[in-house]
Amino acid sequence: MPFLGQDWRSPGWSWIKTEDGWKRCDSCSQELRNESNQYTLNHSIILNNGEEEIFNSECEYAAKKRKKEHFGNNTAAHSFYREKWIYVHKESTKERHGYCTLGEAFNRLDFSSAIQDIRRFTYVVKLLQLIAKSQLTSLSGVAQKNYFNILDKIVQKVLDDHQNPRLIKDLLQDLSSTLCTLVRGVGKSVLVGNINIWVCRLETVLNWQQQLQNLQMAKVNSGLTLSDLPLHMLNNILYRFSDGWDIVTLGQVTPTLYMLSEDRRLWKKLCQYHFAEKQFCRHLILSEKGHIEWKLMYFTLQKYYPTKEQYGDTLHFCRHCSILFWKDYQLAWLLKDSGHPCTAADPDSCFTPVSPQHFIDLFKF
């Protein structure tokens, strides 16, 4: 059937074959019209007045096309893969043709199950955040759909178990900024899919942000609490954190934790963990008594230099086989399985942990 439609970016109309020839299926367009009415949101909650006017004008433009176009992100067919490893080839050879792209890697690796693993959750969120900042438009249509489907699972997980809401808020803030820029700059960049799809995605992200803002933590009325622990144990807990914002948040729970969270030695150790001495000298902050303000220095240095990233588990890259894979530690211990079909004599010596930024850099040609 040839492509038929008023817009070359449109998926076309639905047709059925009858005895008199091909006829348009009006029932399909009616379904899409009803579905598009579900995406309504008060955008003034997130956007300021100037951005709201621009966004509303874009929505009016997009609403004219919603009657015949489908928001592909809500289709029933989700393209999730369950592969534990993929071969990363950057050029064609006699054995392999083509090359592996970022979108293909994102489609094939099992990120859907990884977000259910507490060791990999933060890693996947950071990877999605980096993609949102700079690589979103480079993904294929299927990869973009998988991206938002996985993001939907993450948001629902946070809303259910109330864990790591700050990470998701930061991710959605970066994603909404990127989507706002793309929607307002229609025609300045090549977008996969119709502008209507991107507007609907922005509406969905804004809706997620509103849900997280309204999230209420459940209070525990029975059992032991942090207040019941001795001071030395509370102090040990604070010294285990590698993120300054976690220390500040925990210090807001009780006056005792606030006192412990203001300890200068705690912030000094945190600064020494993340930053070098040369960086201290460039941004030295002293108090009126001549003491170094380590807490202020930490948040100041954080603006200029990247902090060390800590993840319970990451993807690994085999330099011998050029394979990117999730490592199964239980199988590795029980069956001596490296997580992929490695042909090296000593597979463990060939493995390199892949940070989120390294993952993206692997697919830059």
mmCIF file of C-alpha atoms in Angstrom:
data_model
loop_
_atom_site.group_PDB
_atom_site.id
_atom_site.type_symbol
_atom_site.label_atom_id
_atom_site.label_comp_id
_atom_site.label_asym_id
_atom_site.label_seq_id
_atom_site.Cartn_x
_atom_site.Cartn_y
_atom_site.Cartn_z
ATOM 1 C CA MET A 1 0.000 0.000 0.000
ATOM 2 C CA PRO A 2 1.586 3.350 -0.955
ATOM 3 C CA PHE A 3 2.081 6.094 1.630
ATOM 4 C CA LEU A 4 -0.926 8.376 1.818
ATOM 5 C CA GLY A 5 -1.171 11.419 4.046
ATOM 6 C CA GLN A 6 -1.226 15.204 4.041
ATOM 7 C CA ASP A 7 2.086 15.505 5.918
ATOM 8 C CA TRP A 8 5.231 13.605 4.910
ATOM 9 C CA ARG A 9 6.030 13.130 8.624
ATOM 10 C CA SER A 10 2.592 11.647 9.303
ATOM 11 C CA PRO A 11 2.235 7.852 9.722
ATOM 12 C CA GLY A 12 -0.579 8.020 7.145
ATOM 13 C CA TRP A 13 -4.202 6.999 7.416
ATOM 14 C CA SER A 14 -5.598 3.580 8.160
ATOM 15 C CA TRP A 15 -7.259 1.839 5.188
ATOM 16 C CA ILE A 16 -9.357 -1.300 4.717
ATOM 17 C CA LYS A 17 -9.889 -3.237 1.536
ATOM 18 C CA THR A 18 -13.502 -3.658 0.384
ATOM 19 C CA GLU A 19 -15.196 -4.963 -2.757
ATOM 20 C CA ASP A 20 -15.393 -1.389 -4.042
ATOM 21 C CA GLY A 21 -11.696 -0.726 -3.359
ATOM 22 C CA TRP A 22 -9.693 0.799 -0.517
ATOM 23 C CA LYS A 23 -11.548 2.958 2.024
ATOM 24 C CA ARG A 24 -10.366 4.978 5.014
ATOM 25 C CA CYS A 25 -10.989 3.515 8.459
ATOM 26 C CA ASP A 26 -12.558 6.401 10.397
ATOM 27 C CA SER A 27 -12.827 4.386 13.604
ATOM 28 C CA CYS A 28 -9.032 4.457 14.018
ATOM 29 C CA SER A 29 -8.900 8.215 13.782
ATOM 30 C CA GLN A 30 -11.678 8.434 16.389
ATOM 31 C CA GLU A 31 -9.600 6.291 18.788
ATOM 32 C CA LEU A 32 -6.611 8.555 18.359
ATOM 33 C CA ARG A 33 -8.783 11.615 18.950
ATOM 34 C CA ASN A 34 -10.007 10.165 22.262
ATOM 35 C CA GLU A 35 -6.507 9.158 23.296
ATOM 36 C CA SER A 36 -5.054 12.593 22.640
ATOM 37 C CA ASN A 37 -7.550 14.151 25.046
ATOM 38 C CA GLN A 38 -5.879 12.304 27.927
ATOM 39 C CA TYR A 39 -2.753 14.454 27.771
ATOM 40 C CA THR A 40 -3.911 17.651 29.431
ATOM 41 C CA LEU A 41 -1.861 19.318 32.186
ATOM 42 C CA ASN A 42 -1.566 22.660 33.874
ATOM 43 C CA HIS A 43 1.889 23.636 32.654
ATOM 44 C CA SER A 44 2.056 26.792 34.753
ATOM 45 C CA ILE A 45 3.084 24.559 37.646
ATOM 46 C CA ILE A 46 6.524 23.986 36.120
ATOM 47 C CA LEU A 47 7.020 26.725 33.521
ATOM 48 C CA ASN A 48 7.257 30.411 34.147
ATOM 49 C CA ASN A 49 4.997 32.913 32.394
ATOM 50 C CA GLY A 50 7.224 33.446 29.350
ATOM 51 C CA GLU A 51 7.845 29.745 28.808
ATOM 52 C CA GLU A 52 4.147 28.999 29.346
ATOM 53 C CA GLU A 53 3.088 31.289 26.482
ATOM 54 C CA ILE A 54 5.601 29.672 24.134
ATOM 55 C CA PHE A 55 4.589 26.196 25.226
ATOM 56 C CA ASN A 56 0.881 26.892 24.837
ATOM 57 C CA SER A 57 1.396 28.175 21.303
ATOM 58 C CA GLU A 58 3.243 24.983 20.444
ATOM 59 C CA CYS A 59 0.502 22.889 21.982
ATOM 60 C CA GLU A 60 -2.135 24.679 19.914
ATOM 61 C CA TYR A 61 -0.139 23.962 16.794
ATOM 62 C CA ALA A 62 0.299 20.329 17.773
ATOM 63 C CA ALA A 63 -3.373 19.850 18.731
ATOM 64 C CA LYS A 64 -4.420 20.398 15.111
ATOM 65 C CA LYS A 65 -2.509 17.287 14.115
ATOM 66 C CA ARG A 66 -3.442 15.017 16.997
ATOM 67 C CA LYS A 67 -6.619 13.943 15.257
ATOM 68 C CA LYS A 68 -4.665 11.899 12.705
ATOM 69 C CA GLU A 69 -1.385 11.117 14.426
ATOM 70 C CA HIS A 70 -0.556 8.698 17.184
ATOM 71 C CA PHE A 71 1.644 9.209 20.195
ATOM 72 C CA GLY A 72 3.944 6.237 19.634
ATOM 73 C CA ASN A 73 5.118 6.173 23.230
ATOM 74 C CA ASN A 74 1.832 4.696 24.456
ATOM 75 C CA THR A 75 1.528 1.814 22.031
ATOM 76 C CA ALA A 76 0.988 -1.602 23.503
ATOM 77 C CA ALA A 77 4.059 -3.105 21.837
ATOM 78 C CA HIS A 78 7.084 -2.285 23.989
ATOM 79 C CA SER A 79 10.417 -3.199 22.399
ATOM 80 C CA PHE A 80 12.219 -4.465 25.495
ATOM 81 C CA TYR A 81 15.171 -6.786 25.048
ATOM 82 C CA ARG A 82 16.691 -9.177 27.577
ATOM 83 C CA GLU A 83 20.235 -9.476 26.231
ATOM 84 C CA LYS A 84 23.031 -9.517 28.794
ATOM 85 C CA TRP A 85 25.770 -8.610 26.319
ATOM 86 C CA ILE A 86 26.293 -7.077 22.860
ATOM 87 C CA TYR A 87 29.226 -6.904 20.484
ATOM 88 C CA VAL A 88 30.444 -3.330 19.963
ATOM 89 C CA HIS A 89 31.743 -3.004 16.407
ATOM 90 C CA LYS A 90 32.580 0.429 15.047
ATOM 91 C CA GLU A 91 33.251 -0.494 11.425
ATOM 92 C CA SER A 92 32.379 -3.097 8.808
ATOM 93 C CA THR A 93 34.509 -6.226 8.452
ATOM 94 C CA LYS A 94 34.296 -9.396 6.370
ATOM 95 C CA GLU A 95 32.490 -11.096 9.235
ATOM 96 C CA ARG A 96 30.256 -8.200 10.300
ATOM 97 C CA HIS A 97 28.601 -5.424 8.344
ATOM 98 C CA GLY A 98 27.550 -2.090 9.771
ATOM 99 C CA TYR A 99 28.325 -0.753 13.221
ATOM 100 C CA CYS A 100 26.730 -0.589 16.668
ATOM 101 C CA THR A 101 25.069 2.713 17.573
ATOM 102 C CA LEU A 102 24.078 4.178 20.935
ATOM 103 C CA GLY A 103 20.409 3.555 20.152
ATOM 104 C CA GLU A 104 21.033 -0.082 19.249
ATOM 105 C CA ALA A 105 22.981 -0.663 22.467
ATOM 106 C CA PHE A 106 20.242 0.997 24.490
ATOM 107 C CA ASN A 107 17.612 -1.180 22.791
ATOM 108 C CA ARG A 108 19.367 -4.523 23.169
ATOM 109 C CA LEU A 109 20.905 -4.361 26.647
ATOM 110 C CA ASP A 110 18.601 -5.317 29.487
ATOM 111 C CA PHE A 111 18.002 -1.953 31.171
ATOM 112 C CA SER A 112 14.410 -2.865 32.040
ATOM 113 C CA SER A 113 15.567 -5.483 34.561
ATOM 114 C CA ALA A 114 18.563 -3.417 35.667
ATOM 115 C CA ILE A 115 16.350 -0.750 37.252
ATOM 116 C CA GLN A 116 14.897 -3.423 39.548
ATOM 117 C CA ASP A 117 18.385 -4.140 40.915
ATOM 118 C CA ILE A 118 19.282 -1.696 43.691
ATOM 119 C CA ARG A 119 22.974 -1.929 42.743
ATOM 120 C CA ARG A 120 22.312 -0.834 39.146
ATOM 121 C CA PHE A 121 19.472 1.633 39.660
ATOM 122 C CA THR A 122 21.639 4.740 40.195
ATOM 123 C CA TYR A 123 23.833 3.756 37.248
ATOM 124 C CA VAL A 124 20.888 3.525 34.842
ATOM 125 C CA VAL A 125 19.436 6.830 36.087
ATOM 126 C CA LYS A 126 22.754 8.628 35.525
ATOM 127 C CA LEU A 127 22.995 7.141 32.033
ATOM 128 C CA LEU A 128 19.473 8.323 31.173
ATOM 129 C CA GLN A 129 20.379 11.781 32.482
ATOM 130 C CA LEU A 130 23.453 12.040 30.229
ATOM 131 C CA ILE A 131 21.398 10.905 27.230
ATOM 132 C CA ALA A 132 18.749 13.517 28.064
ATOM 133 C CA LYS A 133 21.339 16.287 28.126
ATOM 134 C CA SER A 134 23.072 15.652 24.801
ATOM 135 C CA GLN A 135 22.147 12.417 23.015
ATOM 136 C CA LEU A 136 18.356 12.272 22.977
ATOM 137 C CA THR A 137 17.918 13.349 19.338
ATOM 138 C CA SER A 138 20.602 10.898 18.185
ATOM 139 C CA LEU A 139 18.482 7.917 19.262
ATOM 140 C CA SER A 140 16.345 6.093 16.738
ATOM 141 C CA GLY A 141 12.563 6.113 17.008
ATOM 142 C CA VAL A 142 12.464 2.692 18.697
ATOM 143 C CA ALA A 143 15.266 3.665 21.070
ATOM 144 C CA GLN A 144 13.425 6.850 22.028
ATOM 145 C CA LYS A 145 10.283 4.866 22.740
ATOM 146 C CA ASN A 146 12.258 2.433 24.904
ATOM 147 C CA TYR A 147 13.905 5.379 26.666
ATOM 148 C CA PHE A 148 10.570 6.835 27.768
ATOM 149 C CA ASN A 149 9.134 3.410 28.597
ATOM 150 C CA ILE A 150 12.070 2.669 30.920
ATOM 151 C CA LEU A 151 11.794 6.158 32.382
ATOM 152 C CA ASP A 152 8.114 5.514 33.060
ATOM 153 C CA LYS A 153 9.036 2.332 34.948
ATOM 154 C CA ILE A 154 11.602 4.265 37.001
ATOM 155 C CA VAL A 155 9.126 6.989 37.951
ATOM 156 C CA GLN A 156 6.476 4.454 38.945
ATOM 157 C CA LYS A 157 9.060 2.557 41.011
ATOM 158 C CA VAL A 158 10.005 5.735 42.899
ATOM 159 C CA LEU A 159 6.360 6.618 43.495
ATOM 160 C CA ASP A 160 5.747 3.133 44.913
ATOM 161 C CA ASP A 161 8.792 2.615 47.152
ATOM 162 C CA HIS A 162 9.685 6.313 47.858
ATOM 163 C CA GLN A 163 13.385 5.698 47.245
ATOM 164 C CA ASN A 164 15.793 8.020 45.387
ATOM 165 C CA PRO A 165 13.256 10.746 44.503
ATOM 166 C CA ARG A 166 15.980 13.421 44.296
ATOM 167 C CA LEU A 167 17.844 11.502 41.573
ATOM 168 C CA ILE A 168 14.703 11.268 39.450
ATOM 169 C CA LYS A 169 13.819 14.923 40.004
ATOM 170 C CA ASP A 170 17.250 15.946 38.678
ATOM 171 C CA LEU A 171 16.839 13.633 35.682
ATOM 172 C CA LEU A 172 13.366 14.971 34.833
ATOM 173 C CA GLN A 173 14.542 18.573 35.226
ATOM 174 C CA ASP A 174 17.309 18.057 32.657
ATOM 175 C CA LEU A 175 14.961 16.143 30.359
ATOM 176 C CA SER A 176 12.240 18.812 30.505
ATOM 177 C CA SER A 177 14.796 21.532 29.719
ATOM 178 C CA THR A 178 15.984 19.581 26.679
ATOM 179 C CA LEU A 179 12.435 18.920 25.464
ATOM 180 C CA CYS A 180 11.456 22.587 25.930
ATOM 181 C CA THR A 181 14.447 23.624 23.818
ATOM 182 C CA LEU A 182 13.583 21.127 21.090
ATOM 183 C CA VAL A 183 9.897 22.078 21.003
ATOM 184 C CA ARG A 184 10.584 25.817 20.881
ATOM 185 C CA GLY A 185 13.311 25.368 18.272
ATOM 186 C CA VAL A 186 11.267 23.365 15.787
ATOM 187 C CA GLY A 187 13.063 23.305 12.454
ATOM 188 C CA LYS A 188 16.482 24.116 13.935
ATOM 189 C CA SER A 189 17.309 20.441 14.559
ATOM 190 C CA VAL A 190 16.298 17.144 12.984
ATOM 191 C CA LEU A 191 13.748 15.349 15.164
ATOM 192 C CA VAL A 192 12.766 11.711 14.742
ATOM 193 C CA GLY A 193 8.983 11.755 14.562
ATOM 194 C CA ASN A 194 6.436 14.517 14.403
ATOM 195 C CA ILE A 195 6.535 17.606 16.636
ATOM 196 C CA ASN A 196 3.270 16.378 18.139
ATOM 197 C CA ILE A 197 5.093 13.385 19.641
ATOM 198 C CA TRP A 198 7.699 15.587 21.301
ATOM 199 C CA VAL A 199 5.042 17.901 22.754
ATOM 200 C CA CYS A 200 3.235 14.901 24.238
ATOM 201 C CA ARG A 201 6.507 13.679 25.728
ATOM 202 C CA LEU A 202 7.057 17.055 27.343
ATOM 203 C CA GLU A 203 3.543 16.956 28.786
ATOM 204 C CA THR A 204 4.247 13.506 30.220
ATOM 205 C CA VAL A 205 7.520 14.646 31.830
ATOM 206 C CA LEU A 206 5.790 17.665 33.381
ATOM 207 C CA ASN A 207 3.114 15.359 34.749
ATOM 208 C CA TRP A 208 5.788 13.113 36.293
ATOM 209 C CA GLN A 209 7.437 16.158 37.891
ATOM 210 C CA GLN A 210 4.139 17.187 39.442
ATOM 211 C CA GLN A 211 3.587 13.690 40.842
ATOM 212 C CA LEU A 212 7.048 13.680 42.436
ATOM 213 C CA GLN A 213 6.469 17.134 43.918
ATOM 214 C CA ASN A 214 3.290 15.840 45.566
ATOM 215 C CA LEU A 215 5.050 12.706 46.866
ATOM 216 C CA GLN A 216 4.572 12.284 50.627
ATOM 217 C CA MET A 217 6.915 10.039 52.585
ATOM 218 C CA ALA A 218 5.128 7.561 54.833
ATOM 219 C CA LYS A 219 5.923 7.876 58.552
ATOM 220 C CA VAL A 220 7.023 4.797 60.469
ATOM 221 C CA ASN A 221 5.260 4.642 63.830
ATOM 222 C CA SER A 222 6.688 1.353 65.118
ATOM 223 C CA GLY A 223 10.096 -0.262 65.462
ATOM 224 C CA LEU A 224 13.556 1.234 65.840
ATOM 225 C CA THR A 225 14.368 4.626 64.302
ATOM 226 C CA LEU A 226 17.592 6.543 63.735
ATOM 227 C CA SER A 227 17.011 8.410 66.986
ATOM 228 C CA ASP A 228 17.340 5.126 68.916
ATOM 229 C CA LEU A 229 20.890 4.451 67.656
ATOM 230 C CA PRO A 230 23.934 5.546 69.654
ATOM 231 C CA LEU A 231 25.915 8.594 68.506
ATOM 232 C CA HIS A 232 28.927 6.652 67.248
ATOM 233 C CA MET A 233 26.705 4.550 64.963
ATOM 234 C CA LEU A 234 24.958 7.637 63.584
ATOM 235 C CA ASN A 235 28.356 9.199 62.960
ATOM 236 C CA ASN A 236 29.524 6.076 61.114
ATOM 237 C CA ILE A 237 26.428 6.239 58.894
ATOM 238 C CA LEU A 238 27.179 9.843 57.927
ATOM 239 C CA TYR A 239 30.788 8.971 57.112
ATOM 240 C CA ARG A 240 29.561 6.322 54.637
ATOM 241 C CA PHE A 241 27.841 8.908 52.399
ATOM 242 C CA SER A 242 29.664 10.124 49.311
ATOM 243 C CA ASP A 243 27.094 12.787 48.342
ATOM 244 C CA GLY A 244 26.927 16.024 50.302
ATOM 245 C CA TRP A 245 23.203 16.473 49.627
ATOM 246 C CA ASP A 246 22.493 13.135 51.334
ATOM 247 C CA ILE A 247 24.303 14.390 54.435
ATOM 248 C CA VAL A 248 22.337 17.654 54.412
ATOM 249 C CA THR A 249 19.027 15.806 53.977
ATOM 250 C CA LEU A 250 19.755 13.368 56.810
ATOM 251 C CA GLY A 251 20.755 16.271 59.041
ATOM 252 C CA GLN A 252 17.228 17.669 58.724
ATOM 253 C CA VAL A 253 15.665 14.631 60.420
ATOM 254 C CA THR A 254 16.588 15.350 64.062
ATOM 255 C CA PRO A 255 18.606 17.973 65.961
ATOM 256 C CA THR A 256 21.175 15.298 66.860
ATOM 257 C CA LEU A 257 21.731 14.362 63.225
ATOM 258 C CA TYR A 258 21.978 18.049 62.331
ATOM 259 C CA MET A 259 24.752 18.502 64.871
ATOM 260 C CA LEU A 260 26.634 15.487 63.501
ATOM 261 C CA SER A 261 26.119 16.594 59.877
ATOM 262 C CA GLU A 262 27.830 19.945 60.603
ATOM 263 C CA ASP A 263 31.064 18.282 61.707
ATOM 264 C CA ARG A 264 34.021 19.960 59.930
ATOM 265 C CA ARG A 265 36.001 16.703 59.789
ATOM 266 C CA LEU A 266 33.135 15.009 57.969
ATOM 267 C CA TRP A 267 33.102 17.647 55.211
ATOM 268 C CA LYS A 268 36.904 17.766 55.078
ATOM 269 C CA LYS A 269 37.025 14.020 54.409
ATOM 270 C CA LEU A 270 34.314 14.379 51.775
ATOM 271 C CA CYS A 271 36.273 17.139 50.007
ATOM 272 C CA GLN A 272 39.480 15.094 50.111
ATOM 273 C CA TYR A 273 37.651 12.121 48.619
ATOM 274 C CA HIS A 274 36.217 13.998 45.632
ATOM 275 C CA PHE A 275 38.783 16.716 44.883
ATOM 276 C CA ALA A 276 42.557 17.237 44.672
ATOM 277 C CA GLU A 277 44.652 19.584 46.797
ATOM 278 C CA LYS A 278 45.332 21.891 43.825
ATOM 279 C CA GLN A 279 41.601 22.429 43.500
ATOM 280 C CA PHE A 280 41.391 23.355 47.206
ATOM 281 C CA CYS A 281 43.927 26.147 46.767
ATOM 282 C CA ARG A 282 42.008 27.714 43.882
ATOM 283 C CA HIS A 283 38.738 27.950 45.822
ATOM 284 C CA LEU A 284 39.822 28.313 49.429
ATOM 285 C CA ILE A 285 37.066 29.635 51.735
ATOM 286 C CA LEU A 286 37.994 30.833 55.247
ATOM 287 C CA SER A 287 35.779 31.775 58.181
ATOM 288 C CA GLU A 288 36.171 34.914 60.269
ATOM 289 C CA LYS A 289 38.347 32.952 62.705
ATOM 290 C CA GLY A 290 40.614 31.760 59.901
ATOM 291 C CA HIS A 291 39.266 28.184 59.733
ATOM 292 C CA ILE A 292 38.549 26.486 56.424
ATOM 293 C CA GLU A 293 34.815 26.196 55.690
ATOM 294 C CA TRP A 294 34.874 22.648 54.318
ATOM 295 C CA LYS A 295 31.112 22.433 53.808
ATOM 296 C CA LEU A 296 30.987 25.588 51.691
ATOM 297 C CA MET A 297 34.114 24.454 49.865
ATOM 298 C CA TYR A 298 32.488 21.158 48.925
ATOM 299 C CA PHE A 299 29.469 22.774 47.281
ATOM 300 C CA THR A 300 31.677 25.435 45.649
ATOM 301 C CA LEU A 301 34.092 22.875 44.208
ATOM 302 C CA GLN A 302 31.138 20.817 43.016
ATOM 303 C CA LYS A 303 30.200 23.642 40.637
ATOM 304 C CA TYR A 304 33.620 23.657 38.969
ATOM 305 C CA TYR A 305 34.811 20.044 39.068
ATOM 306 C CA PRO A 306 33.077 16.681 38.650
ATOM 307 C CA THR A 307 32.725 14.516 41.742
ATOM 308 C CA LYS A 308 33.702 10.860 41.885
ATOM 309 C CA GLU A 309 30.907 8.541 40.875
ATOM 310 C CA GLN A 310 30.020 5.520 42.978
ATOM 311 C CA TYR A 311 27.847 2.689 41.675
ATOM 312 C CA GLY A 312 27.027 -0.673 43.179
ATOM 313 C CA ASP A 313 27.281 -2.301 39.749
ATOM 314 C CA THR A 314 27.960 -1.129 36.206
ATOM 315 C CA LEU A 315 28.204 -2.434 32.688
ATOM 316 C CA HIS A 316 31.577 -3.958 31.831
ATOM 317 C CA PHE A 317 33.563 -3.876 28.606
ATOM 318 C CA CYS A 318 35.813 -6.731 27.515
ATOM 319 C CA ARG A 319 38.850 -5.326 25.701
ATOM 320 C CA HIS A 320 39.664 -8.755 24.259
ATOM 321 C CA CYS A 321 36.242 -9.462 22.721
ATOM 322 C CA SER A 322 34.916 -5.868 22.329
ATOM 323 C CA ILE A 323 31.767 -6.950 24.156
ATOM 324 C CA LEU A 324 29.641 -4.789 26.458
ATOM 325 C CA PHE A 325 27.829 -6.820 29.102
ATOM 326 C CA TRP A 326 26.137 -6.995 32.490
ATOM 327 C CA LYS A 327 28.190 -9.129 34.858
ATOM 328 C CA ASP A 328 26.303 -11.746 36.856
ATOM 329 C CA TYR A 329 28.305 -12.132 40.048
ATOM 330 C CA GLN A 330 26.430 -15.215 41.233
ATOM 331 C CA LEU A 331 27.141 -17.118 38.023
ATOM 332 C CA ALA A 332 30.691 -15.805 37.990
ATOM 333 C CA TRP A 333 31.285 -17.294 41.436
ATOM 334 C CA LEU A 334 29.356 -20.539 41.049
ATOM 335 C CA LEU A 335 29.981 -21.455 37.401
ATOM 336 C CA LYS A 336 33.064 -19.366 36.649
ATOM 337 C CA ASP A 337 30.971 -17.594 34.019
ATOM 338 C CA SER A 338 32.339 -14.206 32.918
ATOM 339 C CA GLY A 339 28.938 -12.971 31.701
ATOM 340 C CA HIS A 340 29.735 -13.301 27.983
ATOM 341 C CA PRO A 341 31.440 -15.830 25.651
ATOM 342 C CA CYS A 342 35.019 -14.651 26.295
ATOM 343 C CA THR A 343 37.901 -16.472 24.547
ATOM 344 C CA ALA A 344 40.694 -14.925 26.612
ATOM 345 C CA ALA A 345 42.844 -17.145 28.845
ATOM 346 C CA ASP A 346 42.245 -14.838 31.828
ATOM 347 C CA PRO A 347 38.904 -13.093 31.182
ATOM 348 C CA ASP A 348 38.853 -11.059 34.408
ATOM 349 C CA SER A 349 42.015 -9.208 33.399
ATOM 350 C CA CYS A 350 40.271 -7.942 30.237
ATOM 351 C CA PHE A 351 37.229 -6.443 31.965
ATOM 352 C CA THR A 352 36.843 -2.696 32.442
ATOM 353 C CA PRO A 353 33.947 -1.096 34.374
ATOM 354 C CA VAL A 354 32.040 1.278 32.084
ATOM 355 C CA SER A 355 30.943 4.584 33.595
ATOM 356 C CA PRO A 356 27.850 6.301 32.115
ATOM 357 C CA GLN A 357 30.029 8.796 30.242
ATOM 358 C CA HIS A 358 32.282 5.988 28.962
ATOM 359 C CA PHE A 359 29.169 4.166 27.716
ATOM 360 C CA ILE A 360 28.222 7.158 25.561
ATOM 361 C CA ASP A 361 31.819 7.685 24.393
ATOM 362 C CA LEU A 362 31.979 4.082 23.135
ATOM 363 C CA PHE A 363 29.526 4.958 20.377
ATOM 364 C CA LYS A 364 31.051 8.256 19.203
ATOM 365 C CA PHE A 365 32.592 7.782 15.784
#
